[in-house]
Every structure is written in structure tokens, then in C-alpha cells.
């Protein structure tokens, strides 16, 4: 195994997924106090990222499941989930804190997977040419490094969400931040991709 390729894979992963740490921290804050939330968030993150990798690997071999002009419309997923979270936050705005803590089970794996996949639409465009030029052996190294580092990213998101200062801020403002971040990600994907002629 070439250490140069491992280093390149680690750098590429970090650069293309830096924004996921904030989203993961928000998910972990939302799941705080809910049994199994960490497992559901990790599962959703791995499922969403595996879908990104599957599309990128297939496209590197010449099979494009998603046409380039369809990728910007992935922004509709986080936008819809952000609007849903905003509506729920609005409906429960007057609830006592204890009720907010116990209602629901935190983020669902498919919601996390959908956000991860939609937020990684631009990653696909970066990964495809890298995978295509790396060959099968190099591509395997990239995929393995990405999957290992995804675990590190999940741990980092959980770490940040459990730091007392950050946890207190996320506990107080997370119900507002999560919809804002999701809606922002959705709009950014739509606008940057030129969806709907934006």
C-alpha cells in the first residue's frame, strides 16, 4: 500500500467533508438522551456515504446513475428535512424542556443518510476523476481510507456535541440551528448547481 495514496485520500476526504462535522454535531445534539441515537446516526452516515461512494465508483467505470444536471436537485432533500425540522421546532416551541428532551427518538438513519448523500453530491464530482485515474488498486485504497475516516468524523461530531460549552449551546439552540443548517445546505446545493435556473 502506497503511503502517498493514503495521504492523498485522507486529504481529499478532509477537504470534501469538513462541513459534515457541524451537521453530525447537530445530529448528536438532537439525539442526546435518546437510547441508540449514536448507532442510528452512525448507520445513517455510513449508508449515505456508501451511496456517494457507489455512485462515484460506478461513474469512474463509466456507468452514470445520476446525470450531472440531476445532482443539484439533491439539494431538495436537506431543504425538505430542514423545513420539516423547522415546523416541528415551531410546533413544540412552548413545550417544557423535559417534554422536548423525551419526545421523539432523535435523528432517524434514513434522514441522516439522505442529508449525507445530498450534501455529498459535490463530492461525487470530485471523486469520479480521482477514482478514474487511480485504477482499481488505488480506488480501493481511497474507499478504505474514506470509510475509516468516516468513523473518525462521526467520533469528532459526537465529541464536539458532548463538550460542555458546545453541548449547552446546541441544547439551547440546536432546535433552531439544525433547520437553518439543513435549509442552508439545501439552498446552497440548489443555487451552486443552477437548479431551477438559479
PDB file of C-alpha atoms in Angstrom:
ATOM      1  CA  UNK A   1       0.000   0.000   0.000  1.00  0.00           C
ATOM      2  CA  UNK A   2       1.422   3.338  -1.047  1.00  0.00           C
ATOM      3  CA  UNK A   3       1.600   5.880   1.792  1.00  0.00           C
ATOM      4  CA  UNK A   4       1.316   8.697  -0.763  1.00  0.00           C
ATOM      5  CA  UNK A   5      -2.101   7.467  -1.889  1.00  0.00           C
ATOM      6  CA  UNK A   6      -3.229   7.068   1.733  1.00  0.00           C
ATOM      7  CA  UNK A   7      -2.172  10.651   2.457  1.00  0.00           C
ATOM      8  CA  UNK A   8      -3.915  11.928  -0.682  1.00  0.00           C
ATOM      9  CA  UNK A   9      -7.072  10.009   0.232  1.00  0.00           C
ATOM     10  CA  UNK A  10      -7.029  11.408   3.783  1.00  0.00           C
ATOM     11  CA  UNK A  11      -6.546  14.956   2.492  1.00  0.00           C
ATOM     12  CA  UNK A  12      -9.277  14.600  -0.119  1.00  0.00           C
ATOM     13  CA  UNK A  13     -11.705  13.212   2.455  1.00  0.00           C
ATOM     14  CA  UNK A  14     -10.978  16.005   4.945  1.00  0.00           C
ATOM     15  CA  UNK A  15     -11.371  18.770   2.355  1.00  0.00           C
ATOM     16  CA  UNK A  16     -14.609  17.412   0.889  1.00  0.00           C
ATOM     17  CA  UNK A  17     -16.274  16.520   4.210  1.00  0.00           C
ATOM     18  CA  UNK A  18     -15.291  19.304   6.622  1.00  0.00           C
ATOM     19  CA  UNK A  19     -18.870  20.616   6.724  1.00  0.00           C
ATOM     20  CA  UNK A  20     -20.167  17.219   7.851  1.00  0.00           C
ATOM     21  CA  UNK A  21     -18.671  17.644  11.331  1.00  0.00           C
ATOM     22  CA  UNK A  22     -21.086  20.514  12.077  1.00  0.00           C
ATOM     23  CA  UNK A  23     -24.050  18.564  10.724  1.00  0.00           C
ATOM     24  CA  UNK A  24     -23.013  15.480  12.733  1.00  0.00           C
ATOM     25  CA  UNK A  25     -22.641  17.559  15.911  1.00  0.00           C
ATOM     26  CA  UNK A  26     -26.169  18.898  15.362  1.00  0.00           C
ATOM     27  CA  UNK A  27     -27.500  15.365  14.842  1.00  0.00           C
ATOM     28  CA  UNK A  28     -25.766  14.170  18.017  1.00  0.00           C
ATOM     29  CA  UNK A  29     -27.175  17.142  19.937  1.00  0.00           C
ATOM     30  CA  UNK A  30     -30.649  16.296  18.619  1.00  0.00           C
ATOM     31  CA  UNK A  31     -30.169  12.669  19.665  1.00  0.00           C
ATOM     32  CA  UNK A  32     -28.807  13.470  23.137  1.00  0.00           C
ATOM     33  CA  UNK A  33     -30.587  11.424  25.791  1.00  0.00           C
ATOM     34  CA  UNK A  34     -32.180   9.071  23.253  1.00  0.00           C
ATOM     35  CA  UNK A  35     -31.170   5.429  23.524  1.00  0.00           C
ATOM     36  CA  UNK A  36     -29.467   4.146  20.379  1.00  0.00           C
ATOM     37  CA  UNK A  37     -29.138   7.607  18.797  1.00  0.00           C
ATOM     38  CA  UNK A  38     -25.379   7.244  18.247  1.00  0.00           C
ATOM     39  CA  UNK A  39     -25.890   3.932  16.460  1.00  0.00           C
ATOM     40  CA  UNK A  40     -28.685   5.360  14.264  1.00  0.00           C
ATOM     41  CA  UNK A  41     -26.645   8.442  13.342  1.00  0.00           C
ATOM     42  CA  UNK A  42     -23.538   6.356  12.549  1.00  0.00           C
ATOM     43  CA  UNK A  43     -25.610   3.914  10.482  1.00  0.00           C
ATOM     44  CA  UNK A  44     -27.239   6.741   8.546  1.00  0.00           C
ATOM     45  CA  UNK A  45     -23.890   8.436   7.934  1.00  0.00           C
ATOM     46  CA  UNK A  46     -22.351   5.199   6.632  1.00  0.00           C
ATOM     47  CA  UNK A  47     -25.356   4.390   4.422  1.00  0.00           C
ATOM     48  CA  UNK A  48     -25.372   7.891   2.906  1.00  0.00           C
ATOM     49  CA  UNK A  49     -21.622   7.925   2.367  1.00  0.00           C
ATOM     50  CA  UNK A  50     -21.661   4.379   0.930  1.00  0.00           C
ATOM     51  CA  UNK A  51     -24.217   5.617  -1.616  1.00  0.00           C
ATOM     52  CA  UNK A  52     -21.893   8.518  -2.524  1.00  0.00           C
ATOM     53  CA  UNK A  53     -19.004   6.093  -2.974  1.00  0.00           C
ATOM     54  CA  UNK A  54     -21.130   3.653  -5.012  1.00  0.00           C
ATOM     55  CA  UNK A  55     -22.180   6.392  -7.428  1.00  0.00           C
ATOM     56  CA  UNK A  56     -18.610   7.750  -7.686  1.00  0.00           C
ATOM     57  CA  UNK A  57     -17.088   4.289  -8.285  1.00  0.00           C
ATOM     58  CA  UNK A  58     -19.747   3.403 -10.866  1.00  0.00           C
ATOM     59  CA  UNK A  59     -19.239   6.729 -12.640  1.00  0.00           C
ATOM     60  CA  UNK A  60     -15.459   6.190 -12.618  1.00  0.00           C
ATOM     61  CA  UNK A  61     -16.113   2.949 -14.519  1.00  0.00           C
ATOM     62  CA  UNK A  62     -18.341   4.826 -16.945  1.00  0.00           C
ATOM     63  CA  UNK A  63     -21.777   3.985 -15.548  1.00  0.00           C
ATOM     64  CA  UNK A  64     -23.500   7.191 -14.540  1.00  0.00           C
ATOM     65  CA  UNK A  65     -26.587   6.609 -12.442  1.00  0.00           C
ATOM     66  CA  UNK A  66     -27.161  10.304 -11.913  1.00  0.00           C
ATOM     67  CA  UNK A  67     -26.884  12.691 -14.825  1.00  0.00           C
ATOM     68  CA  UNK A  68     -24.795  15.765 -13.994  1.00  0.00           C
ATOM     69  CA  UNK A  69     -27.818  18.036 -14.292  1.00  0.00           C
ATOM     70  CA  UNK A  70     -29.713  15.966 -11.661  1.00  0.00           C
ATOM     71  CA  UNK A  71     -27.106  16.397  -8.891  1.00  0.00           C
ATOM     72  CA  UNK A  72     -28.124  19.983  -7.962  1.00  0.00           C
ATOM     73  CA  UNK A  73     -31.668  18.769  -7.262  1.00  0.00           C
ATOM     74  CA  UNK A  74     -30.315  16.638  -4.403  1.00  0.00           C
ATOM     75  CA  UNK A  75     -30.499  19.933  -2.501  1.00  0.00           C
ATOM     76  CA  UNK A  76     -34.245  19.336  -2.218  1.00  0.00           C
ATOM     77  CA  UNK A  77     -33.592  16.557   0.366  1.00  0.00           C
ATOM     78  CA  UNK A  78     -31.901  18.661   3.071  1.00  0.00           C
ATOM     79  CA  UNK A  79     -34.209  21.572   2.214  1.00  0.00           C
ATOM     80  CA  UNK A  80     -37.307  19.422   2.834  1.00  0.00           C
ATOM     81  CA  UNK A  81     -35.860  17.895   6.009  1.00  0.00           C
ATOM     82  CA  UNK A  82     -34.848  21.368   7.233  1.00  0.00           C
ATOM     83  CA  UNK A  83     -38.344  22.701   6.658  1.00  0.00           C
ATOM     84  CA  UNK A  84     -39.771  19.641   8.464  1.00  0.00           C
ATOM     85  CA  UNK A  85     -37.413  20.253  11.424  1.00  0.00           C
ATOM     86  CA  UNK A  86     -38.357  23.957  11.465  1.00  0.00           C
ATOM     87  CA  UNK A  87     -42.078  23.112  11.536  1.00  0.00           C
ATOM     88  CA  UNK A  88     -41.516  20.639  14.404  1.00  0.00           C
ATOM     89  CA  UNK A  89     -39.465  23.211  16.326  1.00  0.00           C
ATOM     90  CA  UNK A  90     -42.234  25.784  15.816  1.00  0.00           C
ATOM     91  CA  UNK A  91     -44.954  23.364  16.957  1.00  0.00           C
ATOM     92  CA  UNK A  92     -43.029  22.490  20.137  1.00  0.00           C
ATOM     93  CA  UNK A  93     -41.750  25.994  20.911  1.00  0.00           C
ATOM     94  CA  UNK A  94     -43.871  26.304  24.061  1.00  0.00           C
ATOM     95  CA  UNK A  95     -43.235  22.787  25.364  1.00  0.00           C
ATOM     96  CA  UNK A  96     -41.327  22.441  28.626  1.00  0.00           C
ATOM     97  CA  UNK A  97     -37.683  21.403  28.202  1.00  0.00           C
ATOM     98  CA  UNK A  98     -38.358  17.972  29.759  1.00  0.00           C
ATOM     99  CA  UNK A  99     -41.003  17.239  27.112  1.00  0.00           C
ATOM    100  CA  UNK A 100     -38.662  18.317  24.311  1.00  0.00           C
ATOM    101  CA  UNK A 101     -35.963  16.004  25.676  1.00  0.00           C
ATOM    102  CA  UNK A 102     -38.203  12.934  25.771  1.00  0.00           C
ATOM    103  CA  UNK A 103     -40.272  13.463  22.633  1.00  0.00           C
ATOM    104  CA  UNK A 104     -39.068  11.561  19.589  1.00  0.00           C
ATOM    105  CA  UNK A 105     -36.037   9.317  19.302  1.00  0.00           C
ATOM    106  CA  UNK A 106     -33.571  11.681  17.720  1.00  0.00           C
ATOM    107  CA  UNK A 107     -32.471  11.542  14.082  1.00  0.00           C
ATOM    108  CA  UNK A 108     -33.554   8.543  12.016  1.00  0.00           C
ATOM    109  CA  UNK A 109     -30.933   6.642   9.960  1.00  0.00           C
ATOM    110  CA  UNK A 110     -32.656   7.360   6.633  1.00  0.00           C
ATOM    111  CA  UNK A 111     -32.834  11.092   7.394  1.00  0.00           C
ATOM    112  CA  UNK A 112     -29.124  11.140   8.229  1.00  0.00           C
ATOM    113  CA  UNK A 113     -28.370   9.083   5.098  1.00  0.00           C
ATOM    114  CA  UNK A 114     -30.429  11.414   2.893  1.00  0.00           C
ATOM    115  CA  UNK A 115     -28.676  14.516   4.265  1.00  0.00           C
ATOM    116  CA  UNK A 116     -25.262  12.867   3.906  1.00  0.00           C
ATOM    117  CA  UNK A 117     -25.956  11.829   0.312  1.00  0.00           C
ATOM    118  CA  UNK A 118     -27.426  15.182  -0.692  1.00  0.00           C
ATOM    119  CA  UNK A 119     -24.610  17.106   0.988  1.00  0.00           C
ATOM    120  CA  UNK A 120     -22.101  14.849  -0.791  1.00  0.00           C
ATOM    121  CA  UNK A 121     -23.409  15.475  -4.291  1.00  0.00           C
ATOM    122  CA  UNK A 122     -20.483  17.787  -4.966  1.00  0.00           C
ATOM    123  CA  UNK A 123     -18.130  15.144  -3.543  1.00  0.00           C
ATOM    124  CA  UNK A 124     -19.176  12.799  -6.350  1.00  0.00           C
ATOM    125  CA  UNK A 125     -17.946  15.298  -8.926  1.00  0.00           C
ATOM    126  CA  UNK A 126     -14.557  15.446  -7.170  1.00  0.00           C
ATOM    127  CA  UNK A 127     -14.223  11.710  -6.510  1.00  0.00           C
ATOM    128  CA  UNK A 128     -15.051  10.472 -10.035  1.00  0.00           C
ATOM    129  CA  UNK A 129     -11.960  11.816 -11.855  1.00  0.00           C
ATOM    130  CA  UNK A 130      -9.711  10.849  -8.927  1.00  0.00           C
ATOM    131  CA  UNK A 131     -11.114   7.305  -8.874  1.00  0.00           C
ATOM    132  CA  UNK A 132     -10.959   7.009 -12.670  1.00  0.00           C
ATOM    133  CA  UNK A 133      -7.253   7.857 -12.740  1.00  0.00           C
ATOM    134  CA  UNK A 134      -6.327   5.848  -9.613  1.00  0.00           C
ATOM    135  CA  UNK A 135      -7.099   2.437 -11.085  1.00  0.00           C
ATOM    136  CA  UNK A 136      -8.776  -0.390  -9.185  1.00  0.00           C
ATOM    137  CA  UNK A 137      -5.997  -0.742  -6.600  1.00  0.00           C
ATOM    138  CA  UNK A 138      -5.801   2.984  -5.903  1.00  0.00           C
ATOM    139  CA  UNK A 139      -9.577   3.298  -5.838  1.00  0.00           C
ATOM    140  CA  UNK A 140      -9.744   0.519  -3.235  1.00  0.00           C
ATOM    141  CA  UNK A 141      -7.269   2.418  -1.057  1.00  0.00           C
ATOM    142  CA  UNK A 142      -9.329   5.604  -1.376  1.00  0.00           C
ATOM    143  CA  UNK A 143     -12.546   3.785  -0.418  1.00  0.00           C
ATOM    144  CA  UNK A 144     -10.949   2.057   2.593  1.00  0.00           C
ATOM    145  CA  UNK A 145      -9.359   5.289   3.850  1.00  0.00           C
ATOM    146  CA  UNK A 146     -12.634   7.172   3.353  1.00  0.00           C
ATOM    147  CA  UNK A 147     -14.609   4.581   5.330  1.00  0.00           C
ATOM    148  CA  UNK A 148     -12.074   4.579   8.187  1.00  0.00           C
ATOM    149  CA  UNK A 149     -12.020   8.372   8.307  1.00  0.00           C
ATOM    150  CA  UNK A 150     -15.806   8.460   8.274  1.00  0.00           C
ATOM    151  CA  UNK A 151     -15.675   6.729  11.658  1.00  0.00           C
ATOM    152  CA  UNK A 152     -13.249   9.406  12.843  1.00  0.00           C
ATOM    153  CA  UNK A 153     -15.650  12.105  11.561  1.00  0.00           C
ATOM    154  CA  UNK A 154     -18.563  10.512  13.412  1.00  0.00           C
ATOM    155  CA  UNK A 155     -16.483  10.376  16.616  1.00  0.00           C
ATOM    156  CA  UNK A 156     -15.453  14.029  16.122  1.00  0.00           C
ATOM    157  CA  UNK A 157     -19.081  15.118  15.628  1.00  0.00           C
ATOM    158  CA  UNK A 158     -20.080  13.269  18.793  1.00  0.00           C
ATOM    159  CA  UNK A 159     -17.085  14.696  20.656  1.00  0.00           C
ATOM    160  CA  UNK A 160     -17.988  18.279  19.757  1.00  0.00           C
ATOM    161  CA  UNK A 161     -21.642  17.718  20.638  1.00  0.00           C
ATOM    162  CA  UNK A 162     -20.684  16.432  24.105  1.00  0.00           C
ATOM    163  CA  UNK A 163     -18.239  19.205  25.110  1.00  0.00           C
ATOM    164  CA  UNK A 164     -19.958  21.101  27.948  1.00  0.00           C
ATOM    165  CA  UNK A 165     -19.864  24.538  26.306  1.00  0.00           C
ATOM    166  CA  UNK A 166     -20.849  23.258  22.868  1.00  0.00           C
ATOM    167  CA  UNK A 167     -23.417  20.816  24.299  1.00  0.00           C
ATOM    168  CA  UNK A 168     -25.043  23.622  26.284  1.00  0.00           C
ATOM    169  CA  UNK A 169     -25.205  25.858  23.190  1.00  0.00           C
ATOM    170  CA  UNK A 170     -26.523  23.030  20.997  1.00  0.00           C
ATOM    171  CA  UNK A 171     -29.044  22.041  23.671  1.00  0.00           C
ATOM    172  CA  UNK A 172     -30.310  25.594  23.798  1.00  0.00           C
ATOM    173  CA  UNK A 173     -30.099  26.490  20.097  1.00  0.00           C
ATOM    174  CA  UNK A 174     -29.884  23.130  18.283  1.00  0.00           C
ATOM    175  CA  UNK A 175     -33.606  23.040  17.502  1.00  0.00           C
ATOM    176  CA  UNK A 176     -33.076  26.316  15.607  1.00  0.00           C
ATOM    177  CA  UNK A 177     -29.609  25.595  14.199  1.00  0.00           C
ATOM    178  CA  UNK A 178     -30.483  22.208  12.663  1.00  0.00           C
ATOM    179  CA  UNK A 179     -33.278  23.536  10.405  1.00  0.00           C
ATOM    180  CA  UNK A 180     -31.200  26.602   9.492  1.00  0.00           C
ATOM    181  CA  UNK A 181     -28.153  24.483   8.576  1.00  0.00           C
ATOM    182  CA  UNK A 182     -30.215  21.938   6.612  1.00  0.00           C
ATOM    183  CA  UNK A 183     -32.132  24.623   4.731  1.00  0.00           C
ATOM    184  CA  UNK A 184     -28.839  26.452   4.080  1.00  0.00           C
ATOM    185  CA  UNK A 185     -27.196  23.287   2.733  1.00  0.00           C
ATOM    186  CA  UNK A 186     -30.201  22.587   0.539  1.00  0.00           C
ATOM    187  CA  UNK A 187     -30.288  26.111  -0.886  1.00  0.00           C
ATOM    188  CA  UNK A 188     -26.522  26.119  -1.406  1.00  0.00           C
ATOM    189  CA  UNK A 189     -26.650  22.852  -3.359  1.00  0.00           C
ATOM    190  CA  UNK A 190     -29.570  24.115  -5.467  1.00  0.00           C
ATOM    191  CA  UNK A 191     -28.040  27.530  -6.163  1.00  0.00           C
ATOM    192  CA  UNK A 192     -24.456  26.369  -6.812  1.00  0.00           C
ATOM    193  CA  UNK A 193     -25.728  23.657  -9.135  1.00  0.00           C
ATOM    194  CA  UNK A 194     -28.011  26.030 -11.037  1.00  0.00           C
ATOM    195  CA  UNK A 195     -31.168  24.051 -10.248  1.00  0.00           C
ATOM    196  CA  UNK A 196     -34.414  25.648 -11.440  1.00  0.00           C
ATOM    197  CA  UNK A 197     -32.342  28.198 -13.374  1.00  0.00           C
ATOM    198  CA  UNK A 198     -30.952  29.794 -10.167  1.00  0.00           C
TER     199      UNK A 198
END
